[in-house]
Coordinates of C-alpha atoms in Angstrom, one line a residue:
M1 CA -46.3 125.7 -74.5
E2 CA -42.9 124.7 -73.3
F3 CA -44.6 125.3 -69.8
L4 CA -48.0 123.8 -70.4
S5 CA -45.4 120.4 -71.3
L6 CA -42.9 120.3 -68.6
Q7 CA -46.7 120.2 -66.4
V8 CA -48.8 118.1 -68.7
N9 CA -45.4 115.6 -68.2
N10 CA -45.9 116.3 -64.8
Y11 CA -49.1 116.0 -63.9
M12 CA -48.5 111.8 -66.4
L13 CA -45.2 110.9 -64.0
N14 CA -47.2 111.8 -60.9
Y15 CA -50.2 109.3 -61.6
I16 CA -48.2 106.5 -62.8
R17 CA -45.6 106.9 -59.2
N18 CA -49.0 107.2 -57.3
I19 CA -50.7 103.9 -59.4
F20 CA -47.0 102.1 -59.0
S21 CA -45.3 102.9 -55.8
P22 CA -46.2 100.5 -53.1
T23 CA -46.7 103.2 -50.4
A24 CA -49.4 104.2 -52.4
V25 CA -52.1 102.1 -50.6
K26 CA -51.9 102.1 -47.3
E27 CA -54.0 99.6 -44.9
K28 CA -56.2 100.9 -42.8
R29 CA -57.6 99.5 -39.4
T30 CA -60.5 99.5 -36.4
T31 CA -62.4 97.7 -34.7
N32 CA -65.2 98.4 -34.9
D33 CA -66.7 97.8 -37.8
V34 CA -66.0 95.5 -41.2
N35 CA -62.6 94.5 -41.5
V36 CA -62.0 93.8 -45.1
I37 CA -58.7 91.0 -45.3
W38 CA -56.7 91.1 -48.6
I39 CA -55.1 87.2 -48.3
H40 CA -52.1 87.5 -51.6
G41 CA -51.2 84.3 -53.8
A42 CA -48.2 82.1 -53.7
N43 CA -45.6 83.6 -54.2
Q44 CA -47.0 87.6 -54.4
T45 CA -47.1 90.0 -51.4
S46 CA -50.4 92.6 -50.6
L47 CA -48.6 94.7 -53.3
S48 CA -50.9 92.7 -55.8
F49 CA -54.0 93.5 -54.8
K50 CA -53.1 97.7 -55.0
Y51 CA -55.4 97.8 -58.3
L52 CA -58.2 96.2 -56.8
Q53 CA -57.6 98.4 -53.7
M54 CA -57.5 101.7 -55.2
Q55 CA -61.1 101.0 -57.1
T56 CA -63.1 99.2 -54.2
K57 CA -61.9 101.9 -51.8
F58 CA -63.2 99.6 -48.3
D59 CA -62.8 102.2 -45.0
N60 CA -61.4 99.6 -43.0
E61 CA -58.9 97.3 -44.4
I62 CA -56.0 94.4 -43.2
L63 CA -52.6 93.5 -45.6
I64 CA -51.1 90.0 -44.9
N65 CA -48.0 89.1 -46.0
Y66 CA -46.7 86.0 -45.8
S67 CA -43.9 83.5 -47.0
S68 CA -44.3 80.9 -49.3
M69 CA -41.2 79.0 -48.7
T70 CA -43.4 78.4 -44.8
R71 CA -46.2 75.5 -43.8
F72 CA -49.1 76.9 -44.6
Q73 CA -49.8 75.7 -40.8
D74 CA -47.3 78.2 -39.4
N75 CA -49.2 81.1 -42.0
I76 CA -52.4 80.0 -40.8
E77 CA -51.1 80.6 -37.3
M78 CA -49.8 84.2 -37.8
I79 CA -52.4 85.3 -40.1
V80 CA -54.5 84.3 -37.4
D81 CA -52.0 86.8 -34.5
K82 CA -52.6 89.0 -36.6
V83 CA -56.6 89.7 -37.0
A84 CA -57.6 88.2 -34.0
G85 CA -60.1 91.0 -31.9
K86 CA -60.3 93.5 -34.6
G87 CA -64.0 91.8 -36.2
P88 CA -66.2 90.8 -38.3
H89 CA -63.9 90.6 -41.0
F90 CA -65.2 89.9 -45.3
V91 CA -61.5 88.1 -46.5
I92 CA -60.5 88.4 -50.0
G93 CA -58.0 85.7 -51.0
H94 CA -56.7 85.1 -54.0
S95 CA -55.2 81.8 -55.2
M96 CA -53.4 80.1 -52.4
G97 CA -54.8 83.0 -50.6
G98 CA -58.2 82.0 -50.8
L99 CA -58.0 78.5 -49.2
Y100 CA -56.2 81.2 -46.5
A101 CA -59.4 82.4 -46.3
L102 CA -61.3 80.4 -46.0
H103 CA -58.9 78.0 -42.7
L104 CA -59.7 81.5 -41.2
T105 CA -62.6 81.1 -41.1
Q106 CA -62.1 78.1 -38.7
H107 CA -60.6 81.1 -36.4
V108 CA -62.5 84.5 -36.6
R109 CA -65.5 85.5 -37.0
V110 CA -65.5 86.1 -40.3
I111 CA -68.7 87.3 -42.1
G112 CA -68.3 86.5 -45.6
G113 CA -65.6 86.5 -48.9
V114 CA -64.8 86.4 -52.5
S115 CA -61.7 83.9 -53.6
I116 CA -60.5 84.3 -56.3
S117 CA -58.5 81.9 -59.1
T118 CA -58.6 79.5 -56.3
P119 CA -58.2 76.0 -56.6
F120 CA -60.5 74.4 -53.5
R121 CA -60.1 70.9 -54.8
G122 CA -55.9 70.8 -54.5
S123 CA -53.6 70.7 -57.9
S124 CA -52.7 67.7 -59.2
T125 CA -49.9 68.9 -60.6
A126 CA -48.5 70.2 -57.0
D127 CA -48.8 66.5 -57.0
W128 CA -46.2 65.4 -58.6
A129 CA -44.5 68.9 -58.7
K130 CA -43.3 68.3 -55.1
Y131 CA -41.4 65.2 -56.6
I132 CA -38.8 67.8 -57.9
V133 CA -38.6 70.1 -55.7
P134 CA -39.5 69.0 -52.1
S135 CA -37.7 72.0 -50.8
Y136 CA -41.1 74.3 -51.8
P137 CA -44.0 74.2 -49.3
V138 CA -46.7 75.6 -51.3
F139 CA -46.4 72.6 -53.6
R140 CA -46.6 69.9 -50.5
D141 CA -49.9 72.3 -49.4
I142 CA -51.6 72.5 -52.3
G143 CA -51.5 68.3 -53.7
R144 CA -55.2 67.1 -53.8
K145 CA -54.4 65.1 -50.5
S146 CA -52.3 67.7 -48.7
D147 CA -53.1 68.8 -45.5
P148 CA -54.8 72.0 -46.0
I149 CA -57.3 70.9 -49.0
R150 CA -58.1 67.6 -46.4
E151 CA -59.3 70.1 -43.8
A152 CA -60.3 73.3 -46.1
N153 CA -62.5 70.4 -47.3
E154 CA -64.3 69.6 -43.8
I155 CA -65.1 73.0 -43.8
K156 CA -69.4 74.2 -44.3
L157 CA -69.4 77.6 -45.0
D158 CA -72.5 78.8 -44.2
I159 CA -71.8 82.7 -44.8
P160 CA -71.9 84.2 -48.0
W161 CA -68.7 83.2 -50.1
T162 CA -68.3 84.1 -54.2
Q163 CA -65.3 82.4 -56.1
I164 CA -64.3 84.1 -59.0
V165 CA -63.5 81.3 -61.4
T166 CA -61.6 82.7 -64.1
T167 CA -61.5 81.1 -67.3
S168 CA -58.2 82.2 -69.8
G169 CA -55.4 81.2 -70.1
S170 CA -54.5 77.3 -70.6
V171 CA -51.3 76.0 -71.4
P172 CA -51.5 71.8 -71.6
Y173 CA -49.0 70.6 -68.1
H174 CA -52.4 70.9 -66.1
N175 CA -54.2 68.1 -65.5
G176 CA -58.3 69.5 -68.5
P177 CA -58.8 73.6 -68.9
N178 CA -57.5 76.4 -66.8
D179 CA -56.4 79.1 -66.3
G180 CA -52.7 79.5 -67.0
V181 CA -51.8 78.1 -63.2
C182 CA -55.5 76.5 -61.4
T183 CA -58.5 74.0 -63.1
I184 CA -61.3 75.0 -63.7
A185 CA -62.7 72.1 -62.2
S186 CA -60.2 72.7 -59.2
M187 CA -61.8 76.1 -58.7
N188 CA -65.2 75.0 -58.7
H189 CA -64.7 72.4 -56.7
R190 CA -66.8 73.8 -53.5
T191 CA -70.8 73.6 -54.1
D192 CA -71.7 75.8 -49.9
M193 CA -70.4 79.0 -52.1
K194 CA -71.2 81.2 -55.5
H195 CA -69.1 80.8 -58.9
V196 CA -68.5 83.1 -61.0
E197 CA -66.6 83.0 -64.0
V198 CA -65.2 85.6 -65.6
P199 CA -63.0 85.5 -68.9
H200 CA -59.5 86.3 -67.4
T201 CA -56.1 84.5 -66.8
H202 CA -54.3 83.5 -63.6
Y203 CA -53.3 87.8 -62.7
E204 CA -55.4 89.0 -65.9
T205 CA -58.1 89.0 -62.2
M206 CA -55.9 91.2 -60.7
V207 CA -56.6 94.8 -62.7
S208 CA -60.8 93.6 -63.6
D209 CA -63.4 96.3 -63.0
Q210 CA -65.5 92.9 -63.1
V211 CA -63.9 92.3 -60.3
C212 CA -63.7 94.9 -58.5
N213 CA -67.9 94.8 -59.1
I214 CA -68.3 92.0 -57.3
M215 CA -65.6 92.4 -54.2
T216 CA -68.0 95.8 -53.5
A217 CA -71.1 94.0 -53.9
D218 CA -70.7 91.5 -51.6
Y219 CA -69.2 93.7 -49.3
A220 CA -72.4 95.8 -49.3
H221 CA -74.4 93.4 -48.6
A222 CA -72.5 90.6 -46.2
S223 CA -72.0 93.5 -43.5
S224 CA -76.1 94.0 -44.3
I225 CA -76.6 91.2 -42.3
K226 CA -73.5 91.3 -40.2
H227 CA -76.0 91.0 -37.2
L228 CA -78.2 87.9 -38.5
L229 CA -75.2 86.0 -39.0
R230 CA -73.1 83.8 -36.5
Q231 CA -71.2 85.7 -33.7
T232 CA -68.1 83.0 -33.1

């Protein structure tokens, strides 16, 4: 009985290590098929996608890691350098990562995407917060009149794209209903993508089976019609 208990404890320990170990899910890369590019949100890393990666099990993946203390333009150049020549791509971006994913469509061949909790209209909170913390690039880059937001508004998508809108966790200091970080109005801003509302907070969505199902279905659809989409 003691031996069986020890076996069970070892099994549970290994299971927990497998879930939370940073190296348990590794990047898989190819130049011959559709790559899934994962782009995390501000002040996160690619580890934030751990659960979604483990559930979706895409064949070919590129994990992006960028610094939130670096300017948006410098980060997008780094991302382009990393993924150039490895397409076509399907992009997944959380929060700020969704804005990077959208900009990436102007540089490499992207056949579809899913953005999660991305404030495409920008943040009115960042408009005043940038004066309180002027050294923080994210507040300058995500404001409603910032260059990344203004340029994003000029991008017109002609590929399948789903924006996941998170609707729970509202806090009082944002301008309107929000998910604890981004307003619902900002997440619903664009008209050239499908919007799917999920009853999660900004970060709960990263461990959501519903989100996994959306990404898997959208990836399969984009992959099936990639030959019909633009080649550049």
